[in-house]
mmCIF file of N, CA and C in Angstrom:
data_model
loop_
_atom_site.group_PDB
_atom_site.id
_atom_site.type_symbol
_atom_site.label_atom_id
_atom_site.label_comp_id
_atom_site.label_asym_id
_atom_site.label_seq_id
_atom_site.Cartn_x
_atom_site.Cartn_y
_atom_site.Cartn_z
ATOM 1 N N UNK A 24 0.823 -1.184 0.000
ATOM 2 C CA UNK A 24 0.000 0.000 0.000
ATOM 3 C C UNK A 24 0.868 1.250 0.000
ATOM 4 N N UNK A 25 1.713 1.343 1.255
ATOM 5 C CA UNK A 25 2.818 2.601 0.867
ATOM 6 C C UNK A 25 4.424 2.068 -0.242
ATOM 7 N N UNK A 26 4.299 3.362 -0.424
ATOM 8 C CA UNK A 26 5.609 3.465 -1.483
ATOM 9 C C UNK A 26 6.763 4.026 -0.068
ATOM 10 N N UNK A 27 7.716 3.752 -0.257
ATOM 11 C CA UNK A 27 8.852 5.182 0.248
ATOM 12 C C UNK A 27 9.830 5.233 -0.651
ATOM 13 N N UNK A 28 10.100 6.899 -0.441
ATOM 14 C CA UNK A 28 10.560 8.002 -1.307
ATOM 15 C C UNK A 28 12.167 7.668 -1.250
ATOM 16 N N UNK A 29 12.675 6.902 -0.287
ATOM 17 C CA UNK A 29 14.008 6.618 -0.213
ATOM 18 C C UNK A 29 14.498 7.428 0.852
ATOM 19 N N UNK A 30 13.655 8.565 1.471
ATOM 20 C CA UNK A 30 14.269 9.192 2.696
ATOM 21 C C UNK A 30 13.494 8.833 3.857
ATOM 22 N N UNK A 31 12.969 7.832 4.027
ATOM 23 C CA UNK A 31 12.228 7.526 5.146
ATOM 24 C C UNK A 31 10.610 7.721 5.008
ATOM 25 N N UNK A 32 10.228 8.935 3.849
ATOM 26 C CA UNK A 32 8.818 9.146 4.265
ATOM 27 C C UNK A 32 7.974 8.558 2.937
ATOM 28 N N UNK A 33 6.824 8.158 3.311
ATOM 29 C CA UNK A 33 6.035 7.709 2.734
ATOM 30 C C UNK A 33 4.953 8.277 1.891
ATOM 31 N N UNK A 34 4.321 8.007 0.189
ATOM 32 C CA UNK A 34 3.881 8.499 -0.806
ATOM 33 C C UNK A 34 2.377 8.614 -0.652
ATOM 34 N N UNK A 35 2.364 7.675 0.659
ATOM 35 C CA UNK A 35 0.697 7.050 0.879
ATOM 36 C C UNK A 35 -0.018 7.811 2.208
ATOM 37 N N UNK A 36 -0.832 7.804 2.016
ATOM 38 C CA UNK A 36 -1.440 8.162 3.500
ATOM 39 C C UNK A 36 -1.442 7.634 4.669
ATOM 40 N N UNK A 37 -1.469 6.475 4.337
ATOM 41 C CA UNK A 37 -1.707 5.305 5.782
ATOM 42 C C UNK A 37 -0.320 4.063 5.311
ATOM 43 N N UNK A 38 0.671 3.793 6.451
ATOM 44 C CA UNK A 38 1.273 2.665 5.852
ATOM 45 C C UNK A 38 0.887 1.007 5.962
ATOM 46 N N UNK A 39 1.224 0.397 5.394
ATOM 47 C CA UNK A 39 0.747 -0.871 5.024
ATOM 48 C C UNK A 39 0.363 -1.463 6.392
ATOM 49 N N UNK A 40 1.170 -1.255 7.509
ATOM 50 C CA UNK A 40 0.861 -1.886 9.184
ATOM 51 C C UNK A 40 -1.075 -1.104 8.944
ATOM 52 N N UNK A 41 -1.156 0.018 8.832
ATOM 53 C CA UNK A 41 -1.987 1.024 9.575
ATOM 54 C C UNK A 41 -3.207 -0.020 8.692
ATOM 55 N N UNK A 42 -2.939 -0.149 7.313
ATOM 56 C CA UNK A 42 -3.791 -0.626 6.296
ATOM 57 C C UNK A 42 -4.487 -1.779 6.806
ATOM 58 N N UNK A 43 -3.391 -2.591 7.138
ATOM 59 C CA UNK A 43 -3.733 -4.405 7.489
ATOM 60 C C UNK A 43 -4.681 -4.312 8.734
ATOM 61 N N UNK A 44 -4.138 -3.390 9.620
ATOM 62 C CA UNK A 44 -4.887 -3.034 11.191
ATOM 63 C C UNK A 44 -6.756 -2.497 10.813
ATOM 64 N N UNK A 45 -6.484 -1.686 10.030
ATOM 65 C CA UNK A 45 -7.873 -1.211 9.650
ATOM 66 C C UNK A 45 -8.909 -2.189 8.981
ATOM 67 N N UNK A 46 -8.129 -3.243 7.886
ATOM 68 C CA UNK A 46 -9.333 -4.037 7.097
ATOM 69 C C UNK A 46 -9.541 -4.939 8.188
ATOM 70 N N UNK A 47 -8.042 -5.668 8.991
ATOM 71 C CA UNK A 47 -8.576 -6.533 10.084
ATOM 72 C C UNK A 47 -9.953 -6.138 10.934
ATOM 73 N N UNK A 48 -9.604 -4.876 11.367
ATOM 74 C CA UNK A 48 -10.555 -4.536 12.597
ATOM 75 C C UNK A 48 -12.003 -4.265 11.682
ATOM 76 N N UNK A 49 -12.321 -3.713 10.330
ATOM 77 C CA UNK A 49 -13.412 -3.899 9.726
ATOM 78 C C UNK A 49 -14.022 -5.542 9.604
ATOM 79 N N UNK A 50 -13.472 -6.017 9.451
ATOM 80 C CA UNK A 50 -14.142 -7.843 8.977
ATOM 81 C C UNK A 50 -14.108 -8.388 10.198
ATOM 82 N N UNK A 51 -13.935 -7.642 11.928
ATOM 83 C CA UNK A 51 -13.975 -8.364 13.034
ATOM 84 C C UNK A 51 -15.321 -7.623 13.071
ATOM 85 N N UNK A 52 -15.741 -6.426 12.615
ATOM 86 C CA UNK A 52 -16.457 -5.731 12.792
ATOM 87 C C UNK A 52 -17.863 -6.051 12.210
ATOM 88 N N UNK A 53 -17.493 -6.951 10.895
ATOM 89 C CA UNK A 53 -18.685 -6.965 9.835
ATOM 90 C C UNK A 53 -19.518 -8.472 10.342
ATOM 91 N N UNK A 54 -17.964 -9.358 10.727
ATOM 92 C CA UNK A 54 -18.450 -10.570 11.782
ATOM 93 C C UNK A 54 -19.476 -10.165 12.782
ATOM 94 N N UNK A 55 -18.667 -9.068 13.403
ATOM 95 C CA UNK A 55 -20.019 -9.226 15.177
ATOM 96 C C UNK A 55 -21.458 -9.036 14.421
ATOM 97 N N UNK A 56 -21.352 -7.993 12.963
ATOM 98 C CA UNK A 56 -22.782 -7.609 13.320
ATOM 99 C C UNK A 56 -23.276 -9.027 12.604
ATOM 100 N N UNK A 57 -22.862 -9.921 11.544
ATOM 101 C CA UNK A 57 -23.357 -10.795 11.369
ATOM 102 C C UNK A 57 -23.586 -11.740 12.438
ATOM 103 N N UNK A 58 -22.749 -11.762 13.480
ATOM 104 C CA UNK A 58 -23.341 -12.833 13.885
ATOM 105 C C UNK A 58 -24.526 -12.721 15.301
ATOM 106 N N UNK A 59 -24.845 -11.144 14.716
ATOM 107 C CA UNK A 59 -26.052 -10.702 15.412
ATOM 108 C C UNK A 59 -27.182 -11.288 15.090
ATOM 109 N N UNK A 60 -27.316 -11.604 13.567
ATOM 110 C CA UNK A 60 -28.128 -12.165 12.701
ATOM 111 C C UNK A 60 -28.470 -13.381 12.770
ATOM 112 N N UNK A 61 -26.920 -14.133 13.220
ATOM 113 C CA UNK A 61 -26.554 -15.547 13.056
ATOM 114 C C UNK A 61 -27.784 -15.762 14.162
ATOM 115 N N UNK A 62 -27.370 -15.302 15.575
ATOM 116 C CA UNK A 62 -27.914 -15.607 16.932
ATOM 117 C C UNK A 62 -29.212 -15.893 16.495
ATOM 118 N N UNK A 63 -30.236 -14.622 15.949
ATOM 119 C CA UNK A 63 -31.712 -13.976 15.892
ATOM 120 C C UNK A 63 -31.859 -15.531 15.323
ATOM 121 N N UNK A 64 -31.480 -15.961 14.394
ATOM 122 C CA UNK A 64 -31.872 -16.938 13.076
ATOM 123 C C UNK A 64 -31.768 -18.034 14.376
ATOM 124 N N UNK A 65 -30.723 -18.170 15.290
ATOM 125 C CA UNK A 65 -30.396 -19.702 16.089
ATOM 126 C C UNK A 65 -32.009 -19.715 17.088
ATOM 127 N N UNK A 66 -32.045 -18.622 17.854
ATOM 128 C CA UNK A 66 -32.979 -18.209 18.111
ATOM 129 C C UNK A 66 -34.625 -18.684 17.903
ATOM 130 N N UNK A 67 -34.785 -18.276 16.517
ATOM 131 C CA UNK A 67 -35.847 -18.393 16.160
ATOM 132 C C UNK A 67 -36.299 -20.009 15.937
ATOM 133 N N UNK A 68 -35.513 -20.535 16.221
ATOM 134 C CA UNK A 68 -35.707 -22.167 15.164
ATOM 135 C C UNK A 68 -35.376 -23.233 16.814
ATOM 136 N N UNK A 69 -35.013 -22.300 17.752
ATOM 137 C CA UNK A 69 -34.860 -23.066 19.129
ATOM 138 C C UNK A 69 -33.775 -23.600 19.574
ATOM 139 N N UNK A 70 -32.693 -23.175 18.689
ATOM 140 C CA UNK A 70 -31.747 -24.630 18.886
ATOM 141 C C UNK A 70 -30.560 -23.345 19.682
ATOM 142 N N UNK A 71 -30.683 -23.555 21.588
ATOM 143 C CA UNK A 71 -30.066 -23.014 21.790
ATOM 144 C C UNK A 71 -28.324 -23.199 22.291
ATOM 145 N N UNK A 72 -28.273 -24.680 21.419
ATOM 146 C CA UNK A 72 -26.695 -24.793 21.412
ATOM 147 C C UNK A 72 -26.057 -24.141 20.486
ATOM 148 N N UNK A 73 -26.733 -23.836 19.213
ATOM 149 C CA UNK A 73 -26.008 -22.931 17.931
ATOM 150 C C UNK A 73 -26.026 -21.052 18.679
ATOM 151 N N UNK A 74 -27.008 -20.774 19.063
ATOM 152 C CA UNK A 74 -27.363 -19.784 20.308
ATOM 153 C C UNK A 74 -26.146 -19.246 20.931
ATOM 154 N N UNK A 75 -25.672 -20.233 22.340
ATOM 155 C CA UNK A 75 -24.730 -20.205 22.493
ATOM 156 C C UNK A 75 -22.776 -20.401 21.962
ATOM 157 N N UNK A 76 -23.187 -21.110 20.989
ATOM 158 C CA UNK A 76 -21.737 -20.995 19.947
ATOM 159 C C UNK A 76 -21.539 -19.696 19.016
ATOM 160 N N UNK A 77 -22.625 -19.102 18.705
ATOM 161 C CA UNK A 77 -22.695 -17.708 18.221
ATOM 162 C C UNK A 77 -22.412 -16.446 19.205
ATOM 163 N N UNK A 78 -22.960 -16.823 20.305
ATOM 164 C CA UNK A 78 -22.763 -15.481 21.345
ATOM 165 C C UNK A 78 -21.106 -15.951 21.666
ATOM 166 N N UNK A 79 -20.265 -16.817 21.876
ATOM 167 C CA UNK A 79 -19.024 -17.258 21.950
ATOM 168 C C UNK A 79 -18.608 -16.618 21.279
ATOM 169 N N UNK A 80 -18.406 -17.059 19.782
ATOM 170 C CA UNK A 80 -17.920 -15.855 18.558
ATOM 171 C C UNK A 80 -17.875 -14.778 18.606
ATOM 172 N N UNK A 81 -19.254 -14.605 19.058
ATOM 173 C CA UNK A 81 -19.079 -12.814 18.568
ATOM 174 C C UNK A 81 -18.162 -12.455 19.994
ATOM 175 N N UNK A 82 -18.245 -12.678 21.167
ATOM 176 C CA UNK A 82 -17.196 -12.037 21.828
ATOM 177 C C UNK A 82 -15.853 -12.208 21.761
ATOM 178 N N UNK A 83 -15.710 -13.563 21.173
ATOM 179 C CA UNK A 83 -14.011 -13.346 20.778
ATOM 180 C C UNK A 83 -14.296 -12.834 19.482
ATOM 181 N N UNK A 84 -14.765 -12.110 18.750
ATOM 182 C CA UNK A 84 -14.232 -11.422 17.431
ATOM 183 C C UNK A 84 -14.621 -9.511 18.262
ATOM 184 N N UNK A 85 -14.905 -9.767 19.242
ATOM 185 C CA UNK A 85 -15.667 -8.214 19.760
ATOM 186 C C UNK A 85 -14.640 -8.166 20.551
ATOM 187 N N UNK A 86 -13.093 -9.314 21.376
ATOM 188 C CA UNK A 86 -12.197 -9.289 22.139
ATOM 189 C C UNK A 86 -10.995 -8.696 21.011
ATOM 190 N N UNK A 87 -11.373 -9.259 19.891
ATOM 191 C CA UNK A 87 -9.796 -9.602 19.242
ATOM 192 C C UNK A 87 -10.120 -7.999 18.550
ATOM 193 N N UNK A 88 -11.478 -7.256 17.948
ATOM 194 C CA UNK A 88 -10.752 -5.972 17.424
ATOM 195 C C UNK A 88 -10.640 -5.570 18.835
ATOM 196 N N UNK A 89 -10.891 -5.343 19.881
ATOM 197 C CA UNK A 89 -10.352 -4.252 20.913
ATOM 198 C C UNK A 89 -8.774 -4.516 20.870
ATOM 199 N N UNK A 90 -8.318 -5.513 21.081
ATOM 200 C CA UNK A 90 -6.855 -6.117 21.090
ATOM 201 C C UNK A 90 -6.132 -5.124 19.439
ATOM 202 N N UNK A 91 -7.273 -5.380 18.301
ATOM 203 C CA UNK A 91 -6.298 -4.668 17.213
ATOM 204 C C UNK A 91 -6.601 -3.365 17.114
ATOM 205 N N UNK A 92 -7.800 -2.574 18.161
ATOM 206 C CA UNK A 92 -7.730 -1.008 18.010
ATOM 207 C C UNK A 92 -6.850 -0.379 18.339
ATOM 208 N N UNK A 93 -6.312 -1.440 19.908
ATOM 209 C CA UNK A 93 -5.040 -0.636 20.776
ATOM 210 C C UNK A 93 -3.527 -1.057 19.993
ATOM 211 N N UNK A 94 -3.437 -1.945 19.315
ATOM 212 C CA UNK A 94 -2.480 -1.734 18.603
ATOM 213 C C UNK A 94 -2.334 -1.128 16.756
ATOM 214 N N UNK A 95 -3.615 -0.994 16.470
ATOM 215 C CA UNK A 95 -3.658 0.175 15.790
ATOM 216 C C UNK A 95 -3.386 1.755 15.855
ATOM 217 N N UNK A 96 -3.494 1.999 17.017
ATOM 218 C CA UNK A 96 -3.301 3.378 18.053
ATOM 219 C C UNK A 96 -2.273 3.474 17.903
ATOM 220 N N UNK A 97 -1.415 2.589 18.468
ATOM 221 C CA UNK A 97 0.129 2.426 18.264
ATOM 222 C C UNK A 97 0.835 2.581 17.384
ATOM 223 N N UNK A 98 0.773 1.878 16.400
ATOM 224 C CA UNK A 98 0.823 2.244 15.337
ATOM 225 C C UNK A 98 0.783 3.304 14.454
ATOM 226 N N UNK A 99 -0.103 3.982 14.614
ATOM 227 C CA UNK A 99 -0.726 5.469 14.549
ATOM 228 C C UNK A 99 0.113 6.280 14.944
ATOM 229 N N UNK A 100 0.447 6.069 16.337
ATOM 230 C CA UNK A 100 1.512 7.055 17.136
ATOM 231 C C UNK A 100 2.957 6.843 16.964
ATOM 232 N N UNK A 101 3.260 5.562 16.446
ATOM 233 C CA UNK A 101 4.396 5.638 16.678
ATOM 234 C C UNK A 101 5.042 4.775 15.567
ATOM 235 N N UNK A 102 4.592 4.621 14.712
ATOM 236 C CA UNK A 102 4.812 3.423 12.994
ATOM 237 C C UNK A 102 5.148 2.304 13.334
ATOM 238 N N UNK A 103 4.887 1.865 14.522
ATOM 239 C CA UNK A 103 5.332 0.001 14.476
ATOM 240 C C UNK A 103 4.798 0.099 16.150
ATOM 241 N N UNK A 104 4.398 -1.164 16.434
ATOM 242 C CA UNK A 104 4.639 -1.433 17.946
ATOM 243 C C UNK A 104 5.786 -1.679 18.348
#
């Protein structure tokens, strides 16, 4: 995603760390709300072992972006952890 100029600074707006951090934390993002959906659907049909394997998910995908916001931050502030 970034180019560099050969003196250290970069052609791009965001560098490739900042890039990977952002689509990650979008598709942890696009997960929870799907599997808001997932639940409603487990829900509706009774079966509350799929129920509970969905509410599982979504909090480890609702654990893991908090884990990649704060090292997105980082990143942000400081170009690498």
């Amino acid at each position: 995603m970034a180019t560099n100029t050969g003196n250290g600074q970069s052609q791009e707006p965001i560098s490739n760390l900042e890039y990977d951090f952002i689509t990650v934390l979008h598709n942890k993002a696009e997960a929870v709300k799907a599997y808001d959906i997932y639940i409603k659907d487990a829900e509706e049909v009774g079966s509350q072992p799929c129920v509970e394997l969905f509410q599982k998910l979504r909090q480890s995908d609702l654990e893991h972006a908090q884990e990649i916001r704060q090292h997105l931050q980082q990143v942000m502030q400081h170009g690498k952890m």
